[in-house]
Amino acid sequence: MKASFPPDLREQIAQLHEDYAETVDRLDIDAWPEFFTEDCLYLVTSRENHDAGLPHGTIYCEGIAMVRDRAAATRDCTVYEPRFLRHFLGRVKIDAADGDTVKARASVLVVESVSDKEPHVLVVGQYHDVLRRGADGSLKIKERRVVYDNYRIYNSLVFPV
Amino acid sequence: MKASFPPDLREQIAQLHEDYAETVDRLDIDAWPEFFTEDCLYLVTSRENHDAGLPHGTIYCEGIAMVRDRAAATRDCTVYEPRFLRHFLGRVKIDAADGDTVKARASVLVVESVSDKEPHVLVVGQYHDVLRRGADGSLKIKERRVVYDNYRIYNSLVFPV
Amino acid sequence: MKASFPPDLREQIAQLHEDYAETVDRLDIDAWPEFFTEDCLYLVTSRENHDAGLPHGTIYCEGIAMVRDRAAATRDCTVYEPRFLRHFLGRVKIDAADGDTVKARASVLVVESVSDKEPHVLVVGQYHDVLRRGADGSLKIKERRVVYDNYRIYNSLVFPV
C-alpha cells in the first residue's frame, strides 16, 4: 500500500526547492547557508559512488560551519570565470514523513552559462533530501545529497547546486 | 469555449508521469510494462513523421506482449554502454476526458549520461497520451506516442523514454 | 514578512505559461500576439545587459503593433532553416499583486531542434513578467522581459521565446 501524505506537504517542499534554486540562481551565496539546519549534511556525489555506498563527495559539508565556510570561500577566495546557474526541478516525491522529519526526492537539472560558450548541462541528477520542520513551522534541510548522473562535471563546481 | 476538467485529474496525470519517469530513471525496466493496458500502443516517433501522418516508429510496440518483449530484450539481450536517463516533464495539458478515457499531452526532456562524455539531450518533444481508468480507479497508458522534435537520436535508444 | 497571494493566482499564471509555451512550440506564430495587451513590451535581452540597466534588446517590441509586425515578418519574410522549439518552465514566483496587475517570474529553458544537429539549449534564463487582468478575468502580458543567462544566442532567434 502506498503511504499518503498531507496534500500541502508536497507544495511546501516544492516552495522550498523554488526558494533554494532562486537563491543560488541569483548567486546570493550568503543566503545559501540559511536553508540548512545546524547539524546538516550537504553532499554532492556521483550516482555511481552513491549506488556503491561510497562516501566520496565532490562537495562535502558536514554541519552548518562547513556550509558557511564553503559560502565564504566561494565569495572571498575562489578564483573562477564568471558564470550563471539555472535550476530546473522535477516533481517532488515524498518517501517518508514522520513527525518533524520528511524524506523526499526530486530530479534536478542545472544549466550553466559561462562566457564565450553555449550554455551546457552542469548537473543532471536527483536531490535526496531529509528535511526537518522547525519551531516556526518552516522546513530546513537536514541532509541534501545531490546525486548526479553525470560521468564527470565539466570544468568545476563553483556555486552550490 | 474551453472544456473544463475535474481539478484533480491533471494532478493525477502528473503523478502518473512522475511514477513513469521515476521508474525509467532508476532503470527498473521490469516495472515499466505495468504502466500500460493490455491493448496498448507505445510508439516513439519523430515530429516530422508524426505531422506527416507516417507510422514509422523508432520504437514500436503494439500490445502489452510487445512491451514486455521490449523490456525483456533490453534486460537480457541488448549490448550497450552503461547509461542513465533523467526525465523532465512540462505541465499536463488535457485535450479531452470522456468516461474512462483521457487524452493528454506534456512536453518531455530526457537527458542522458554516458561514460566519458558530458550529459546530452537524448529526446526533446511531447507525450501524446491516451489514458484509461481501470476498475481500481488508477490510470494506465492506452497509447503513448513520444513525438520527438530531434532531427535524429544520438547513438541509440536503449531504455524507454 | 513575506506577502501572501491568492492560492489560485500561481495556478492561473502557470496556465498562462503553458498556453504561451504550447502556442510557440507548435509554431502558431499568428496566435502569439494574442497573449499581449495593446500597450505591451516584449523584450529579449541578456542578463548582463539587464543587470547593468542597459536597454538593448535581441528582440524589442513596444506595443502590440510591433508584436504583430514581428509575427508577420517571421511568417512571411524571414528566411531560416526549419526548427522546433520546446519550452520548459520553472515554478512561478509572484513578486507583487496589486489590483489588476501582477509581477511574476519563472525560470525558462528553451531547447531548439534543427536539422542535421543534436538538439541544443537555445535560451536559458528567466521571464520577468508584468501581467494585467482584463475585463473577462483573463491575464494578458503587459511586459515580458526574457532575460537570458546565455553569453550568446546560437545562430539566431527566429521564433519568440
Short mmCIF file of C-alpha atoms in Angstrom, two decimals:
data_model
loop_
_atom_site.label_atom_id
_atom_site.label_comp_id
_atom_site.label_asym_id
_atom_site.label_seq_id
_atom_site.Cartn_x
_atom_site.Cartn_y
_atom_site.Cartn_z
CA MET A 1 0.00 0.00 0.00
CA LYS A 2 1.27 3.45 -0.84
CA ALA A 3 1.63 5.87 2.06
CA SER A 4 -0.38 9.03 1.77
CA PHE A 5 0.93 12.42 2.90
CA PRO A 6 -0.78 15.72 3.77
CA PRO A 7 -1.76 17.33 0.46
CA ASP A 8 0.07 20.58 1.13
CA LEU A 9 3.35 18.93 2.17
CA ARG A 10 4.46 18.41 -1.41
CA GLU A 11 3.56 22.02 -2.15
CA GLN A 12 5.63 23.20 0.81
CA ILE A 13 8.65 21.21 -0.34
CA ALA A 14 8.25 22.50 -3.89
CA GLN A 15 8.29 26.01 -2.44
CA LEU A 16 11.50 25.23 -0.54
CA HIS A 17 13.04 23.98 -3.80
CA GLU A 18 11.97 27.15 -5.58
CA ASP A 19 13.44 29.37 -2.88
CA TYR A 20 16.70 27.41 -2.81
CA ALA A 21 17.02 27.44 -6.60
CA GLU A 22 16.13 31.10 -6.84
CA THR A 23 18.73 31.99 -4.19
CA VAL A 24 21.52 30.10 -5.91
CA ASP A 25 20.48 31.22 -9.39
CA ARG A 26 20.80 34.88 -8.41
CA LEU A 27 24.22 33.96 -6.94
CA ASP A 28 23.24 35.04 -3.43
CA ILE A 29 25.83 32.81 -1.83
CA ASP A 30 25.48 34.50 1.57
CA ALA A 31 21.83 33.45 1.86
CA TRP A 32 22.53 29.85 0.86
CA PRO A 33 23.51 28.51 4.36
CA GLU A 34 20.17 29.69 5.77
CA PHE A 35 18.43 26.73 4.11
CA PHE A 36 20.26 24.24 6.32
CA THR A 37 19.91 23.05 9.93
CA GLU A 38 22.83 23.38 12.36
CA ASP A 39 23.60 19.63 12.13
CA CYS A 40 23.20 19.40 8.36
CA LEU A 41 24.92 17.38 5.68
CA TYR A 42 25.40 18.80 2.19
CA LEU A 43 26.93 16.32 -0.19
CA VAL A 44 27.37 16.43 -3.96
CA THR A 45 28.29 13.00 -5.26
CA SER A 46 28.07 10.85 -8.37
CA ARG A 47 25.33 8.27 -8.79
CA GLU A 48 28.00 5.67 -9.36
CA ASN A 49 29.51 6.36 -5.93
CA HIS A 50 26.13 6.77 -4.26
CA ASP A 51 24.86 3.42 -5.58
CA ALA A 52 28.04 1.69 -4.45
CA GLY A 53 27.70 3.18 -0.95
CA LEU A 54 30.93 5.14 -1.32
CA PRO A 55 31.09 8.34 0.71
CA HIS A 56 33.21 10.50 -1.61
CA GLY A 57 31.83 13.97 -2.15
CA THR A 58 32.66 16.37 -4.97
CA ILE A 59 31.45 18.84 -2.35
CA TYR A 60 31.20 17.63 1.23
CA CYS A 61 29.96 19.82 4.09
CA GLU A 62 29.11 18.33 7.48
CA GLY A 63 27.48 20.82 9.82
CA ILE A 64 26.49 24.43 9.25
CA ALA A 65 30.04 25.68 9.92
CA MET A 66 31.37 23.84 6.87
CA VAL A 67 28.45 25.12 4.80
CA ARG A 68 29.21 28.70 5.90
CA ASP A 69 32.89 28.15 5.23
CA ARG A 70 32.10 26.95 1.73
CA ALA A 71 29.96 30.05 1.15
CA ALA A 72 32.68 32.37 2.49
CA ALA A 73 35.38 30.65 0.42
CA THR A 74 33.27 30.94 -2.73
CA ARG A 75 32.62 34.62 -2.05
CA ASP A 76 36.10 35.67 -0.93
CA CYS A 77 38.77 33.24 -2.12
CA THR A 78 37.81 31.19 -5.14
CA VAL A 79 39.05 32.38 -8.50
CA TYR A 80 36.72 31.45 -11.32
CA GLU A 81 35.32 32.56 -14.62
CA PRO A 82 32.02 34.43 -14.19
CA ARG A 83 29.05 32.10 -14.63
CA PHE A 84 25.32 31.77 -14.12
CA LEU A 85 23.43 28.69 -12.97
CA ARG A 86 19.79 27.89 -13.57
CA HIS A 87 18.00 25.09 -11.74
CA PHE A 88 15.05 23.11 -13.11
CA LEU A 89 13.30 20.77 -10.73
CA GLY A 90 11.10 17.76 -11.29
CA ARG A 91 8.09 16.93 -9.23
CA VAL A 92 8.65 16.26 -5.53
CA LYS A 93 8.47 12.61 -4.48
CA ILE A 94 7.88 12.12 -0.76
CA ASP A 95 9.35 8.87 0.53
CA ALA A 96 8.53 9.24 4.22
CA ALA A 97 7.08 11.80 6.63
CA ASP A 98 7.35 11.10 10.31
CA GLY A 99 6.79 13.76 12.94
CA ASP A 100 9.03 16.71 12.06
CA THR A 101 11.12 14.83 9.51
CA VAL A 102 10.43 14.36 5.81
CA LYS A 103 12.37 12.32 3.29
CA ALA A 104 11.87 13.48 -0.26
CA ARG A 105 13.46 13.39 -3.67
CA ALA A 106 13.26 15.41 -6.87
CA SER A 107 15.06 15.30 -10.20
CA VAL A 108 17.26 18.31 -10.84
CA LEU A 109 18.81 19.83 -13.95
CA VAL A 110 21.35 22.63 -13.60
CA VAL A 111 22.28 24.51 -16.75
CA GLU A 112 25.42 26.63 -16.58
CA SER A 113 26.25 29.64 -18.74
CA VAL A 114 29.84 30.86 -19.00
CA SER A 115 31.36 33.43 -21.29
CA ASP A 116 32.31 32.60 -24.85
CA LYS A 117 30.44 29.26 -24.77
CA GLU A 118 26.97 27.87 -25.34
CA PRO A 119 25.07 27.00 -22.14
CA HIS A 120 25.62 23.41 -21.05
CA VAL A 121 24.22 20.86 -18.61
CA LEU A 122 26.35 21.17 -15.47
CA VAL A 123 24.50 18.67 -13.33
CA VAL A 124 21.65 16.27 -14.03
CA GLY A 125 20.51 14.03 -11.21
CA GLN A 126 18.38 13.88 -8.15
CA TYR A 127 18.14 15.57 -4.77
CA HIS A 128 17.90 13.08 -1.91
CA ASP A 129 16.72 15.23 0.97
CA VAL A 130 15.98 14.84 4.64
CA LEU A 131 14.04 17.91 5.74
CA ARG A 132 13.19 18.96 9.27
CA ARG A 133 10.41 21.22 10.43
CA GLY A 134 11.49 23.97 12.81
CA ALA A 135 9.58 25.52 15.72
CA ASP A 136 8.19 28.18 13.35
CA GLY A 137 6.76 25.53 11.02
CA SER A 138 9.24 26.12 8.21
CA LEU A 139 11.25 23.32 6.61
CA LYS A 140 15.03 23.29 6.65
CA ILE A 141 17.48 20.92 5.01
CA LYS A 142 18.92 18.36 7.42
CA GLU A 143 20.55 16.40 4.59
CA ARG A 144 20.84 17.15 0.90
CA ARG A 145 22.62 14.61 -1.23
CA VAL A 146 22.89 15.88 -4.79
CA VAL A 147 23.35 12.62 -6.67
CA TYR A 148 24.40 13.42 -10.22
CA ASP A 149 24.05 11.06 -13.19
CA ASN A 150 26.95 12.78 -14.99
CA TYR A 151 30.03 10.74 -15.68
CA ARG A 152 32.02 13.86 -14.83
CA ILE A 153 31.49 17.54 -14.01
CA TYR A 154 32.51 19.96 -16.73
CA ASN A 155 35.37 22.16 -15.51
CA SER A 156 34.37 22.62 -11.84
CA LEU A 157 31.56 23.23 -9.39
CA VAL A 158 31.88 26.77 -8.09
CA PHE A 159 28.43 27.55 -6.76
CA PRO A 160 26.29 25.06 -4.85
CA VAL A 161 23.82 23.05 -6.90
CA MET B 1 -15.46 27.61 -25.20
CA LYS B 2 -12.74 25.78 -23.38
CA ALA B 3 -13.67 22.48 -21.83
CA SER B 4 -13.18 22.22 -18.11
CA PHE B 5 -11.93 19.07 -16.37
CA PRO B 6 -12.08 17.83 -12.77
CA PRO B 7 -9.43 19.79 -10.85
CA ASP B 8 -7.62 16.71 -9.58
CA LEU B 9 -7.40 14.99 -12.97
CA ARG B 10 -4.36 16.99 -14.03
CA GLU B 11 -2.78 16.19 -10.67
CA GLN B 12 -3.44 12.50 -11.16
CA ILE B 13 -1.86 12.53 -14.61
CA ALA B 14 1.15 14.45 -13.30
CA GLN B 15 1.53 11.73 -10.67
CA LEU B 16 1.42 9.06 -13.39
CA HIS B 17 4.14 10.95 -15.26
CA GLU B 18 6.25 11.16 -12.13
CA ASP B 19 5.89 7.45 -11.42
CA TYR B 20 6.70 6.52 -15.03
CA ALA B 21 9.72 8.82 -15.14
CA GLU B 22 10.97 7.66 -11.77
CA THR B 23 10.67 4.02 -12.80
CA VAL B 24 12.61 4.50 -16.03
CA ASP B 25 15.17 6.83 -14.44
CA ARG B 26 16.12 4.20 -11.88
CA LEU B 27 16.38 1.75 -14.81
CA ASP B 28 13.67 -0.55 -13.42
CA ILE B 29 12.88 -1.95 -16.82
CA ASP B 30 10.85 -4.84 -15.36
CA ALA B 31 8.33 -2.45 -13.82
CA TRP B 32 7.95 -0.41 -16.98
CA PRO B 33 5.26 -2.61 -18.71
CA GLU B 34 2.99 -2.21 -15.69
CA PHE B 35 2.10 1.32 -16.78
CA PHE B 36 0.35 0.05 -19.91
CA THR B 37 -3.03 -1.52 -20.66
CA GLU B 38 -3.24 -4.94 -22.35
CA ASP B 39 -4.23 -3.37 -25.69
CA CYS B 40 -1.69 -0.55 -25.52
CA LEU B 41 0.37 1.24 -28.14
CA TYR B 42 3.83 2.56 -27.31
CA LEU B 43 5.37 4.49 -30.15
CA VAL B 44 8.48 6.67 -30.28
CA THR B 45 8.50 8.69 -33.47
CA SER B 46 9.82 11.93 -34.92
CA ARG B 47 7.68 15.04 -35.10
CA GLU B 48 8.38 15.19 -38.81
CA ASN B 49 6.85 11.73 -39.32
CA HIS B 50 4.03 12.34 -36.86
CA ASP B 51 2.98 15.58 -38.57
CA ALA B 52 3.06 13.86 -41.96
CA GLY B 53 0.87 11.04 -40.67
CA LEU B 54 3.61 8.47 -41.25
CA PRO B 55 3.50 5.45 -38.96
CA HIS B 56 7.24 4.74 -38.63
CA GLY B 57 8.38 4.18 -35.07
CA THR B 58 11.92 4.37 -33.72
CA ILE B 59 10.35 2.12 -31.11
CA TYR B 60 7.03 0.48 -31.94
CA CYS B 61 5.15 -1.77 -29.51
CA GLU B 62 1.57 -2.80 -30.16
CA GLY B 63 0.00 -4.64 -27.25
CA ILE B 64 1.41 -5.50 -23.84
CA ALA B 65 3.25 -8.58 -25.20
CA MET B 66 5.46 -6.40 -27.41
CA VAL B 67 6.05 -4.02 -24.49
CA ARG B 68 7.11 -6.92 -22.29
CA ASP B 69 9.26 -8.30 -25.06
CA ARG B 70 10.99 -4.95 -25.40
CA ALA B 71 11.62 -4.90 -21.65
CA ALA B 72 12.97 -8.47 -21.66
CA ALA B 73 15.19 -7.79 -24.67
CA THR B 74 16.61 -4.67 -23.03
CA ARG B 75 17.28 -6.56 -19.81
CA ASP B 76 18.65 -9.79 -21.28
CA CYS B 77 19.92 -9.30 -24.84
CA THR B 78 20.83 -5.76 -25.73
CA VAL B 79 24.50 -4.85 -25.55
CA TYR B 80 25.03 -1.22 -24.71
CA GLU B 81 27.26 1.21 -22.90
CA PRO B 82 26.01 1.87 -19.35
CA ARG B 83 23.87 4.98 -19.21
CA PHE B 84 21.42 6.93 -17.06
CA LEU B 85 18.31 8.76 -18.22
CA ARG B 86 16.58 11.62 -16.46
CA HIS B 87 13.11 12.82 -17.48
CA PHE B 88 11.82 16.37 -17.06
CA LEU B 89 8.15 16.95 -17.77
CA GLY B 90 6.21 20.05 -18.64
CA ARG B 91 2.75 20.83 -17.36
CA VAL B 92 0.00 18.38 -18.30
CA LYS B 93 -2.41 19.59 -20.99
CA ILE B 94 -5.71 17.72 -21.05
CA ASP B 95 -7.28 17.64 -24.50
CA ALA B 96 -10.32 15.50 -23.75
CA ALA B 97 -11.80 13.47 -20.92
CA ASP B 98 -14.71 11.23 -21.69
CA GLY B 99 -15.87 8.50 -19.35
CA ASP B 100 -12.85 6.35 -18.53
CA THR B 101 -10.65 7.78 -21.27
CA VAL B 102 -8.42 10.85 -21.10
CA LYS B 103 -6.36 12.41 -23.87
CA ALA B 104 -3.47 14.48 -22.59
CA ARG B 105 -0.12 15.85 -23.63
CA ALA B 106 3.01 17.09 -21.90
CA SER B 107 6.39 18.31 -23.08
CA VAL B 108 9.25 16.00 -22.19
CA LEU B 109 13.01 16.41 -21.98
CA VAL B 110 15.20 13.36 -21.49
CA VAL B 111 18.84 13.97 -20.59
CA GLU B 112 21.20 11.03 -21.00
CA SER B 113 24.50 10.49 -19.20
CA VAL B 114 27.03 8.02 -20.59
CA SER B 115 30.60 7.40 -19.57
CA ASP B 116 33.40 9.63 -20.73
CA LYS B 117 31.00 12.26 -22.10
CA GLU B 118 29.09 15.31 -20.91
CA PRO B 119 25.35 14.69 -20.40
CA HIS B 120 23.32 15.45 -23.52
CA VAL B 121 19.70 15.90 -24.61
CA LEU B 122 18.57 12.48 -25.80
CA VAL B 123 14.97 13.36 -26.55
CA VAL B 124 13.05 16.61 -26.53
CA GLY B 125 9.42 16.52 -27.54
CA GLN B 126 5.95 15.78 -26.35
CA TYR B 127 3.99 12.86 -24.96
CA HIS B 128 0.69 12.33 -26.76
CA ASP B 129 -1.19 10.05 -24.41
CA VAL B 130 -4.49 8.23 -24.30
CA LEU B 131 -5.04 7.11 -20.71
CA ARG B 132 -7.68 4.74 -19.43
CA ARG B 133 -9.05 4.43 -15.92
CA GLY B 134 -9.17 0.90 -14.57
CA ALA B 135 -11.66 -0.70 -12.21
CA ASP B 136 -9.48 0.32 -9.25
CA GLY B 137 -9.57 3.98 -10.29
CA SER B 138 -5.93 4.14 -11.40
CA LEU B 139 -4.86 5.44 -14.79
CA LYS B 140 -2.97 3.29 -17.27
CA ILE B 141 -1.47 4.14 -20.62
CA LYS B 142 -3.60 3.01 -23.55
CA GLU B 143 -1.46 4.91 -26.05
CA ARG B 144 1.78 6.80 -25.60
CA ARG B 145 3.25 8.45 -28.65
CA VAL B 146 6.58 10.03 -27.80
CA VAL B 147 6.87 12.60 -30.54
CA TYR B 148 10.40 13.96 -30.54
CA ASP B 149 11.48 17.27 -32.08
CA ASN B 150 15.03 15.97 -32.59
CA TYR B 151 16.27 15.69 -36.14
CA ARG B 152 17.94 12.46 -35.04
CA ILE B 153 18.59 10.40 -31.92
CA TYR B 154 22.16 10.41 -30.66
CA ASN B 155 23.62 6.88 -30.86
CA SER B 156 20.54 4.83 -29.92
CA LEU B 157 17.51 4.49 -27.70
CA VAL B 158 18.17 1.71 -25.22
CA PHE B 159 15.73 2.40 -22.41
CA PRO B 160 12.19 3.60 -22.97
CA VAL B 161 11.62 7.34 -22.87
CA MET C 1 7.33 39.43 6.18
CA LYS C 2 6.52 37.57 3.02
CA ALA C 3 3.47 38.70 1.11
CA SER C 4 0.82 36.08 0.56
CA PHE C 5 -1.17 35.80 -2.67
CA PRO C 6 -4.47 34.12 -3.59
CA PRO C 7 -3.76 30.38 -3.85
CA ASP C 8 -5.08 30.06 -7.38
CA LEU C 9 -3.14 33.02 -8.77
CA ARG C 10 0.03 31.00 -9.20
CA GLU C 11 -2.01 28.29 -10.90
CA GLN C 12 -3.52 30.81 -13.26
CA ILE C 13 -0.10 32.18 -14.20
CA ALA C 14 1.26 28.65 -14.70
CA GLN C 15 -1.66 28.05 -17.07
CA LEU C 16 -0.80 31.22 -19.00
CA HIS C 17 2.79 29.99 -19.28
CA GLU C 18 1.62 26.63 -20.53
CA ASP C 19 -0.65 28.20 -23.14
CA TYR C 20 2.09 30.57 -24.31
CA ALA C 21 4.68 27.80 -24.50
CA GLU C 22 2.31 25.43 -26.24
CA THR C 23 1.41 28.09 -28.83
CA VAL C 24 5.03 28.87 -29.66
CA ASP C 25 6.11 25.23 -29.56
CA ARG C 26 3.57 24.30 -32.23
CA LEU C 27 4.89 27.30 -34.20
CA ASP C 28 1.50 29.03 -34.24
CA ILE C 29 3.08 32.44 -34.76
CA ASP C 30 -0.27 34.04 -35.66
CA ALA C 31 -1.73 33.28 -32.24
CA TRP C 32 1.31 34.58 -30.37
CA PRO C 33 0.32 38.31 -30.30
CA GLU C 34 -2.97 37.42 -28.58
CA PHE C 35 -1.10 36.90 -25.30
CA PHE C 36 -0.18 40.59 -25.08
CA THR C 37 -2.01 43.78 -24.09
CA GLU C 38 -2.26 46.70 -26.54
CA ASP C 39 0.39 48.68 -24.65
CA CYS C 40 2.75 45.74 -24.13
CA LEU C 41 6.51 45.42 -24.04
CA TYR C 42 8.20 42.24 -25.28
CA LEU C 43 11.94 42.31 -24.74
CA VAL C 44 14.53 39.55 -25.09
CA THR C 45 17.78 40.62 -23.51
CA SER C 46 20.90 39.22 -21.86
CA ARG C 47 21.23 39.03 -18.09
CA GLU C 48 24.45 41.00 -18.38
CA ASN C 49 22.60 43.91 -20.03
CA HIS C 50 19.58 43.59 -17.79
CA ASP C 51 21.66 43.71 -14.61
CA ALA C 52 23.55 46.73 -15.90
CA GLY C 53 20.29 48.52 -16.66
CA LEU C 54 21.07 48.62 -20.39
CA PRO C 55 18.02 48.67 -22.67
CA HIS C 56 19.37 46.70 -25.63
CA GLY C 57 17.04 44.00 -26.86
CA THR C 58 17.92 40.99 -29.00
CA ILE C 59 14.22 41.28 -29.76
CA TYR C 60 12.46 44.52 -28.85
CA CYS C 61 8.73 45.09 -29.40
CA GLU C 62 6.96 48.06 -27.86
CA GLY C 63 3.20 47.93 -28.32
CA ILE C 64 1.01 45.32 -29.93
CA ALA C 65 1.68 46.69 -33.43
CA MET C 66 5.38 45.82 -33.17
CA VAL C 67 4.49 42.38 -31.79
CA ARG C 68 2.15 41.77 -34.74
CA ASP C 69 4.77 43.07 -37.13
CA ARG C 70 7.30 40.64 -35.68
CA ALA C 71 4.83 37.79 -36.11
CA ALA C 72 4.03 38.80 -39.71
CA ALA C 73 7.71 39.18 -40.57
CA THR C 74 8.51 35.75 -39.13
CA ARG C 75 5.64 34.18 -41.06
CA ASP C 76 6.11 35.97 -44.38
CA CYS C 77 9.63 37.36 -44.77
CA THR C 78 12.25 35.68 -42.64
CA VAL C 79 14.38 33.03 -44.31
CA TYR C 80 15.53 30.38 -41.88
CA GLU C 81 16.32 26.73 -41.51
CA PRO C 82 13.29 24.76 -40.25
CA ARG C 83 13.38 24.35 -36.49
CA PHE C 84 11.33 23.36 -33.47
CA LEU C 85 11.36 24.98 -30.05
CA ARG C 86 10.35 23.38 -26.77
CA HIS C 87 9.82 25.44 -23.60
CA PHE C 88 10.33 24.15 -20.06
CA LEU C 89 9.23 26.40 -17.24
CA GLY C 90 10.17 26.55 -13.61
CA ARG C 91 7.78 27.28 -10.80
CA VAL C 92 6.05 30.66 -10.87
CA LYS C 93 7.35 33.19 -8.35
CA ILE C 94 4.93 36.04 -7.66
CA ASP C 95 6.69 39.25 -6.63
CA ALA C 96 3.68 41.54 -6.32
CA ALA C 97 -0.06 41.51 -6.96
CA ASP C 98 -1.89 44.78 -6.79
CA GLY C 99 -5.42 45.23 -8.15
CA ASP C 100 -5.36 44.04 -11.76
CA THR C 101 -1.58 43.89 -12.04
CA VAL C 102 0.71 41.00 -11.16
CA LYS C 103 4.50 40.89 -11.23
CA ALA C 104 5.88 37.39 -11.56
CA ARG C 105 8.94 35.49 -12.62
CA ALA C 106 9.76 31.97 -13.75
CA SER C 107 12.88 30.21 -14.97
CA VAL C 108 12.72 29.15 -18.59
CA LEU C 109 14.65 26.68 -20.72
CA VAL C 110 14.14 26.62 -24.46
CA VAL C 111 15.58 23.66 -26.37
CA GLU C 112 15.88 24.05 -30.12
CA SER C 113 15.99 21.28 -32.69
CA VAL C 114 17.31 21.97 -36.19
CA SER C 115 18.09 19.58 -38.98
CA ASP C 116 21.33 17.66 -39.08
CA LYS C 117 22.24 18.62 -35.49
CA GLU C 118 21.63 17.42 -31.95
CA PRO C 119 19.08 19.50 -30.01
CA HIS C 120 20.70 22.33 -28.06
CA VAL C 121 19.85 24.87 -25.37
CA LEU C 122 18.75 27.99 -27.24
CA VAL C 123 17.83 30.10 -24.24
CA VAL C 124 18.18 29.56 -20.51
CA GLY C 125 17.06 32.33 -18.21
CA GLN C 126 14.06 33.88 -16.56
CA TYR C 127 10.80 35.52 -17.56
CA HIS C 128 10.25 38.84 -15.79
CA ASP C 129 6.56 39.49 -16.37
CA VAL C 130 4.05 42.17 -15.64
CA LEU C 131 0.60 40.69 -16.20
CA ARG C 132 -2.71 42.51 -16.33
CA ARG C 133 -6.17 41.13 -15.74
CA GLY C 134 -8.72 42.04 -18.40
CA ALA C 135 -12.45 42.70 -18.04
CA ASP C 136 -13.12 38.99 -18.72
CA GLY C 137 -10.85 37.92 -15.85
CA SER C 138 -8.10 36.51 -18.06
CA LEU C 139 -4.45 37.51 -17.69
CA LYS C 140 -2.52 39.14 -20.51
CA ILE C 141 1.13 40.07 -20.78
CA LYS C 142 1.76 43.78 -20.21
CA GLU C 143 5.53 43.26 -20.09
CA ARG C 144 7.63 40.19 -20.75
CA ARG C 145 11.37 40.55 -20.38
CA VAL C 146 13.07 37.32 -21.35
CA VAL C 147 16.37 37.70 -19.51
CA TYR C 148 18.75 35.02 -20.75
CA ASP C 149 21.83 33.78 -18.90
CA ASN C 150 23.49 32.75 -22.17
CA TYR C 151 26.68 34.53 -23.13
CA ARG C 152 25.37 34.44 -26.68
CA ILE C 153 22.50 33.04 -28.74
CA TYR C 154 23.37 30.19 -31.06
CA ASN C 155 22.80 31.21 -34.69
CA SER C 156 19.67 33.38 -34.30
CA LEU C 157 16.30 33.80 -32.64
CA VAL C 158 13.63 33.16 -35.23
CA PHE C 159 10.56 32.36 -33.18
CA PRO C 160 9.64 34.14 -29.95
CA VAL C 161 10.84 32.56 -26.73
#
